[in-house]
Amino acid sequence: MTMRHRRSAALVAAALMLALSGCGASKDASGGKPSIAIVSKGFQQQFWQSVKKGAQQEAEERGAEITFQGPATESDVETQVTQVTNAVGRDPDALGLAALDSRATEPILRKAARKDIPVIAFDSGVDSEVPLTTVATDNKAAAAEAAEHLAKALGGKGRVAVVAHSQTSGSGIDRRDGFVRWMDEHAPRIELLPVQYGGGDQTKSADITKAIITANPDVDGIYGTNEGSAMGVIQGVKESGRKDIKTVGFDSGKGQIDAIERGEMLGAITQDPLAIGREVVRAALKAKRGEKLPKTINTGFYWYDRKNLDDPKIQSVLYR
């Protein structure tokens, strides 16, 4: 064999060994970080920014990397479907999803399963067997607590409206149903008006609130099921000129906190978005390692109002 032939054979052998070693190498083994793609329901509200912050903190502590995105509004299902499709196409080590529509992403989730990408649902569940767990607040129980506080403030009687953010997402359905069910079972003298939907948009929810008040001048209380809905309720009541309507909400963005401090809202439910973000990353990394996960991971909730707003426990879970 000539020197040139020996050199060619050595190069081929080296290339073959490199290719074989590359085939069996994982991202971790090759020095890369585990990657987690997270797609939320939205991006602009303080709640989602806090979820992102919690996920980033946990990823940094555990040597992982995340991407975090969501549509501009919580009614833009089509954009979210595209974002999930693109995320799965990038072959991350795991996917975290807060679905706007509990069914719309099912085909993409099945594709993720075929590619062995573990899926972690958060905030809202999906109508699918693919997610290994759901990281979320117990939205039905939280909504029931909001109903109880409003009923007590109304003396157990009156007319109450609901401005909800979604009738397709799991959280929207549960926050509506938990509130309605508690009123039906425990406050028989409170009449519930038909639920209205504002898509979590503050301006739209404010317009709906004003329309409710115009059509039902004897309405006594209104409940908003998320940050945008609650802020819309506050704005709508204010613009209507009514000061006798008691309102409760969900979430704890700065606008809501300020309104509660001014007495414009009775109180609201706060979630723990930092914990939600952290638990999504923890669950994703466990799933990547093949560890078994519980069906749900409950991240808790609290009722807050002017009386307990300065409690350190409450301060630690507010979104501002």
CSV table of N, CA and C in Angstrom, one decimal, residues 171-266:
chain,number,residue,atom,x,y,z
A,171,SER,N,-58.2,26.3,31.9
A,171,SER,CA,-58.3,27.2,33.0
A,171,SER,C,-59.5,28.1,32.9
A,172,GLY,N,-59.9,28.5,31.7
A,172,GLY,CA,-61.1,29.3,31.5
A,172,GLY,C,-62.3,28.6,31.9
A,173,ILE,N,-62.4,27.3,31.5
A,173,ILE,CA,-63.6,26.5,31.8
A,173,ILE,C,-63.6,26.2,33.3
A,174,ASP,N,-62.5,25.9,33.9
A,174,ASP,CA,-62.5,25.6,35.3
A,174,ASP,C,-62.8,26.8,36.2
A,175,ARG,N,-62.3,28.0,35.8
A,175,ARG,CA,-62.5,29.2,36.6
A,175,ARG,C,-64.0,29.6,36.5
A,176,ARG,N,-64.6,29.4,35.4
A,176,ARG,CA,-66.0,29.6,35.2
A,176,ARG,C,-66.8,28.6,36.0
A,177,ASP,N,-66.6,27.4,35.8
A,177,ASP,CA,-67.4,26.3,36.4
A,177,ASP,C,-67.3,26.3,37.9
A,178,GLY,N,-66.0,26.5,38.4
A,178,GLY,CA,-65.8,26.5,39.9
A,178,GLY,C,-66.6,27.6,40.5
A,179,PHE,N,-66.7,28.7,39.9
A,179,PHE,CA,-67.4,29.9,40.5
A,179,PHE,C,-68.9,29.6,40.4
A,180,VAL,N,-69.4,29.2,39.2
A,180,VAL,CA,-70.8,29.0,39.1
A,180,VAL,C,-71.3,27.9,40.0
A,181,ARG,N,-70.6,26.8,40.1
A,181,ARG,CA,-71.0,25.7,40.9
A,181,ARG,C,-71.1,26.1,42.3
A,182,TRP,N,-70.1,26.8,42.8
A,182,TRP,CA,-70.2,27.2,44.3
A,182,TRP,C,-71.4,28.1,44.5
A,183,MET,N,-71.7,29.0,43.6
A,183,MET,CA,-72.9,29.9,43.8
A,183,MET,C,-74.2,29.0,43.8
A,184,ASP,N,-74.2,28.1,42.8
A,184,ASP,CA,-75.4,27.3,42.7
A,184,ASP,C,-75.7,26.4,44.0
A,185,GLU,N,-74.6,26.0,44.6
A,185,GLU,CA,-74.7,25.1,45.7
A,185,GLU,C,-74.8,25.8,47.1
A,186,HIS,N,-74.2,27.0,47.1
A,186,HIS,CA,-74.1,27.6,48.5
A,186,HIS,C,-74.8,29.0,48.6
A,187,ALA,N,-75.2,29.5,47.5
A,187,ALA,CA,-75.8,30.9,47.5
A,187,ALA,C,-77.1,30.9,46.6
A,188,PRO,N,-78.1,30.2,47.1
A,188,PRO,CA,-79.3,30.1,46.3
A,188,PRO,C,-80.1,31.4,46.0
A,189,ARG,N,-79.8,32.4,46.8
A,189,ARG,CA,-80.5,33.7,46.6
A,189,ARG,C,-79.7,34.6,45.7
A,190,ILE,N,-78.5,34.1,45.2
A,190,ILE,CA,-77.8,34.9,44.2
A,190,ILE,C,-78.1,34.4,42.8
A,191,GLU,N,-78.6,35.3,41.9
A,191,GLU,CA,-78.9,35.0,40.6
A,191,GLU,C,-77.7,35.3,39.7
A,192,LEU,N,-77.3,34.3,38.9
A,192,LEU,CA,-76.1,34.4,38.0
A,192,LEU,C,-76.6,34.8,36.6
A,193,LEU,N,-76.1,35.8,36.1
A,193,LEU,CA,-76.4,36.2,34.7
A,193,LEU,C,-75.6,35.3,33.7
A,194,PRO,N,-76.0,35.2,32.5
A,194,PRO,CA,-75.3,34.4,31.5
A,194,PRO,C,-73.8,34.9,31.4
A,195,VAL,N,-72.9,33.9,31.4
A,195,VAL,CA,-71.5,34.2,31.3
A,195,VAL,C,-71.1,34.8,30.0
A,196,GLN,N,-70.3,35.9,30.1
A,196,GLN,CA,-69.8,36.6,28.9
A,196,GLN,C,-68.3,36.4,28.7
A,197,TYR,N,-67.8,36.4,27.4
A,197,TYR,CA,-66.4,36.1,27.2
A,197,TYR,C,-65.7,37.2,26.5
A,198,GLY,N,-64.6,37.7,27.1
A,198,GLY,CA,-63.9,38.8,26.5
A,198,GLY,C,-62.5,38.4,26.0
A,199,GLY,N,-62.2,37.1,26.0
A,199,GLY,CA,-60.9,36.7,25.4
A,199,GLY,C,-59.7,37.1,26.2
A,200,GLY,N,-59.9,37.5,27.5
A,200,GLY,CA,-58.8,38.0,28.3
A,200,GLY,C,-58.3,39.4,27.9
A,201,ASP,N,-59.0,40.0,27.0
A,201,ASP,CA,-58.6,41.3,26.5
A,201,ASP,C,-59.2,42.4,27.4
A,202,GLN,N,-58.4,43.3,27.9
A,202,GLN,CA,-58.9,44.3,28.8
A,202,GLN,C,-60.0,45.2,28.2
A,203,THR,N,-59.7,45.7,27.0
A,203,THR,CA,-60.7,46.6,26.4
A,203,THR,C,-62.0,46.0,26.1
A,204,LYS,N,-61.9,44.8,25.5
A,204,LYS,CA,-63.1,44.0,25.2
A,204,LYS,C,-63.9,43.7,26.4
A,205,SER,N,-63.2,43.3,27.5
A,205,SER,CA,-63.8,42.9,28.7
A,205,SER,C,-64.5,44.2,29.4
A,206,ALA,N,-63.9,45.3,29.2
A,206,ALA,CA,-64.5,46.6,29.8
A,206,ALA,C,-65.7,46.9,29.0
A,207,ASP,N,-65.7,46.7,27.7
A,207,ASP,CA,-67.0,47.0,26.9
A,207,ASP,C,-68.1,46.0,27.3
A,208,ILE,N,-67.7,44.7,27.5
A,208,ILE,CA,-68.7,43.7,27.9
A,208,ILE,C,-69.3,44.1,29.3
A,209,THR,N,-68.4,44.6,30.2
A,209,THR,CA,-68.9,44.9,31.5
A,209,THR,C,-69.9,46.1,31.5
A,210,LYS,N,-69.5,47.1,30.7
A,210,LYS,CA,-70.5,48.2,30.5
A,210,LYS,C,-71.8,47.8,29.9
A,211,ALA,N,-71.7,46.9,28.9
A,211,ALA,CA,-73.0,46.4,28.3
A,211,ALA,C,-73.8,45.6,29.4
A,212,ILE,N,-73.1,44.8,30.2
A,212,ILE,CA,-73.9,44.1,31.2
A,212,ILE,C,-74.6,45.1,32.2
A,213,ILE,N,-73.9,46.1,32.6
A,213,ILE,CA,-74.4,47.1,33.5
A,213,ILE,C,-75.6,47.8,32.9
A,214,THR,N,-75.5,48.2,31.6
A,214,THR,CA,-76.6,48.9,30.9
A,214,THR,C,-77.8,48.0,30.8
A,215,ALA,N,-77.6,46.7,30.5
A,215,ALA,CA,-78.7,45.8,30.3
A,215,ALA,C,-79.3,45.3,31.7
A,216,ASN,N,-78.4,45.3,32.7
A,216,ASN,CA,-78.9,44.8,34.0
A,216,ASN,C,-78.5,45.9,35.1
A,217,PRO,N,-79.2,47.0,35.2
A,217,PRO,CA,-78.8,48.1,36.1
A,217,PRO,C,-78.8,47.6,37.6
A,218,ASP,N,-79.5,46.5,37.8
A,218,ASP,CA,-79.5,46.0,39.2
A,218,ASP,C,-78.5,45.0,39.5
A,219,VAL,N,-77.4,44.9,38.7
A,219,VAL,CA,-76.4,43.9,38.9
A,219,VAL,C,-75.6,44.4,40.2
A,220,ASP,N,-75.3,43.4,41.0
A,220,ASP,CA,-74.6,43.7,42.3
A,220,ASP,C,-73.1,43.4,42.4
A,221,GLY,N,-72.7,42.4,41.5
A,221,GLY,CA,-71.4,41.9,41.6
A,221,GLY,C,-70.9,41.4,40.3
A,222,ILE,N,-69.6,41.5,40.0
A,222,ILE,CA,-69.0,40.9,38.8
A,222,ILE,C,-67.7,40.3,39.1
A,223,TYR,N,-67.5,39.2,38.4
A,223,TYR,CA,-66.2,38.4,38.6
A,223,TYR,C,-65.5,38.3,37.2
A,224,GLY,N,-64.2,38.6,37.2
A,224,GLY,CA,-63.3,38.5,36.1
A,224,GLY,C,-62.4,37.3,36.2
A,225,THR,N,-62.3,36.4,35.2
A,225,THR,CA,-61.6,35.2,35.5
A,225,THR,C,-60.1,35.2,35.2
A,226,ASN,N,-59.5,36.2,34.7
A,226,ASN,CA,-58.0,36.3,34.6
A,226,ASN,C,-57.6,37.8,34.7
A,227,GLU,N,-56.3,38.0,34.5
A,227,GLU,CA,-55.8,39.4,34.7
A,227,GLU,C,-56.5,40.4,33.7
A,228,GLY,N,-56.5,40.0,32.4
A,228,GLY,CA,-57.1,40.9,31.5
A,228,GLY,C,-58.6,41.1,31.7
A,229,SER,N,-59.3,40.0,32.0
A,229,SER,CA,-60.7,40.1,32.3
A,229,SER,C,-61.0,41.0,33.6
A,230,ALA,N,-60.2,40.7,34.6
A,230,ALA,CA,-60.4,41.5,35.9
A,230,ALA,C,-60.1,43.0,35.7
A,231,MET,N,-59.1,43.3,34.9
A,231,MET,CA,-58.8,44.7,34.7
A,231,MET,C,-59.9,45.3,33.8
A,232,GLY,N,-60.5,44.6,32.9
A,232,GLY,CA,-61.6,45.1,32.1
A,232,GLY,C,-62.8,45.3,32.9
A,233,VAL,N,-63.1,44.4,33.9
A,233,VAL,CA,-64.2,44.6,34.8
A,233,VAL,C,-64.0,45.9,35.6
A,234,ILE,N,-62.8,46.1,36.1
A,234,ILE,CA,-62.5,47.3,36.9
A,234,ILE,C,-62.8,48.6,36.1
A,235,GLN,N,-62.2,48.5,34.9
A,235,GLN,CA,-62.3,49.7,34.0
A,235,GLN,C,-63.8,49.9,33.6
A,236,GLY,N,-64.5,48.8,33.2
A,236,GLY,CA,-65.9,49.0,32.8
A,236,GLY,C,-66.8,49.5,33.9
A,237,VAL,N,-66.6,49.0,35.1
A,237,VAL,CA,-67.4,49.5,36.3
A,237,VAL,C,-67.1,51.0,36.5
A,238,LYS,N,-65.8,51.4,36.4
A,238,LYS,CA,-65.4,52.7,36.6
A,238,LYS,C,-66.0,53.7,35.6
A,239,GLU,N,-66.0,53.3,34.3
A,239,GLU,CA,-66.5,54.1,33.2
A,239,GLU,C,-68.0,54.2,33.2
A,240,SER,N,-68.7,53.2,33.9
A,240,SER,CA,-70.1,53.2,34.0
A,240,SER,C,-70.6,54.2,35.0
A,241,GLY,N,-69.7,54.6,35.9
A,241,GLY,CA,-70.0,55.6,36.9
A,241,GLY,C,-70.6,54.9,38.2
A,242,ARG,N,-70.7,53.6,38.2
A,242,ARG,CA,-71.2,52.9,39.3
A,242,ARG,C,-70.2,52.7,40.4
A,243,LYS,N,-70.5,52.9,41.6
A,243,LYS,CA,-69.6,52.7,42.7
A,243,LYS,C,-70.1,51.7,43.7
A,244,ASP,N,-71.3,51.1,43.4
A,244,ASP,CA,-71.9,50.2,44.4
A,244,ASP,C,-71.8,48.7,43.9
A,245,ILE,N,-71.1,48.5,42.8
A,245,ILE,CA,-70.9,47.1,42.3
A,245,ILE,C,-69.6,46.5,42.9
A,246,LYS,N,-69.8,45.4,43.5
A,246,LYS,CA,-68.6,44.7,44.1
A,246,LYS,C,-68.0,43.7,43.1
A,247,THR,N,-66.7,43.8,43.0
A,247,THR,CA,-66.0,43.0,42.0
A,247,THR,C,-64.9,42.1,42.6
A,248,VAL,N,-64.7,40.9,42.0
A,248,VAL,CA,-63.6,40.1,42.4
A,248,VAL,C,-62.9,39.6,41.1
A,249,GLY,N,-61.7,39.2,41.3
A,249,GLY,CA,-60.9,38.8,40.1
A,249,GLY,C,-60.0,37.6,40.3
A,250,PHE,N,-59.2,37.4,39.3
A,250,PHE,CA,-58.2,36.3,39.3
A,250,PHE,C,-56.9,36.9,38.8
A,251,ASP,N,-55.8,36.5,39.4
A,251,ASP,CA,-54.5,37.0,39.1
A,251,ASP,C,-54.1,38.2,39.9
A,252,SER,N,-52.9,38.6,39.8
A,252,SER,CA,-52.4,39.7,40.7
A,252,SER,C,-51.4,40.6,40.0
A,253,GLY,N,-51.7,41.1,38.8
A,253,GLY,CA,-50.9,42.1,38.2
A,253,GLY,C,-51.0,43.4,38.9
A,254,LYS,N,-50.1,44.3,38.6
A,254,LYS,CA,-50.0,45.6,39.4
A,254,LYS,C,-51.3,46.4,39.3
A,255,GLY,N,-51.9,46.4,38.1
A,255,GLY,CA,-53.2,47.1,38.0
A,255,GLY,C,-54.3,46.6,39.0
A,256,GLN,N,-54.3,45.3,39.1
A,256,GLN,CA,-55.3,44.8,40.1
A,256,GLN,C,-55.0,45.1,41.5
A,257,ILE,N,-53.7,45.0,41.8
A,257,ILE,CA,-53.3,45.3,43.2
A,257,ILE,C,-53.6,46.8,43.5
A,258,ASP,N,-53.3,47.7,42.6
A,258,ASP,CA,-53.6,49.1,42.8
A,258,ASP,C,-55.1,49.3,43.0
A,259,ALA,N,-55.9,48.6,42.2
A,259,ALA,CA,-57.3,48.8,42.3
A,259,ALA,C,-57.9,48.3,43.6
A,260,ILE,N,-57.3,47.2,44.1
A,260,ILE,CA,-57.7,46.7,45.4
A,260,ILE,C,-57.3,47.6,46.5
A,261,GLU,N,-56.1,48.2,46.4
A,261,GLU,CA,-55.7,49.2,47.4
A,261,GLU,C,-56.5,50.4,47.4
A,262,ARG,N,-57.1,50.8,46.3
A,262,ARG,CA,-58.0,52.0,46.2
A,262,ARG,C,-59.4,51.6,46.5
A,263,GLY,N,-59.7,50.4,46.7
A,263,GLY,CA,-61.1,50.0,47.0
A,263,GLY,C,-61.9,49.8,45.8
A,264,GLU,N,-61.3,49.7,44.6
A,264,GLU,CA,-62.1,49.6,43.4
A,264,GLU,C,-62.4,48.1,43.1
A,265,MET,N,-61.7,47.2,43.7
A,265,MET,CA,-62.0,45.8,43.6
A,265,MET,C,-61.9,45.2,45.0
A,266,LEU,N,-62.9,44.3,45.3
A,266,LEU,CA,-63.0,43.7,46.6
A,266,LEU,C,-61.7,42.8,46.9
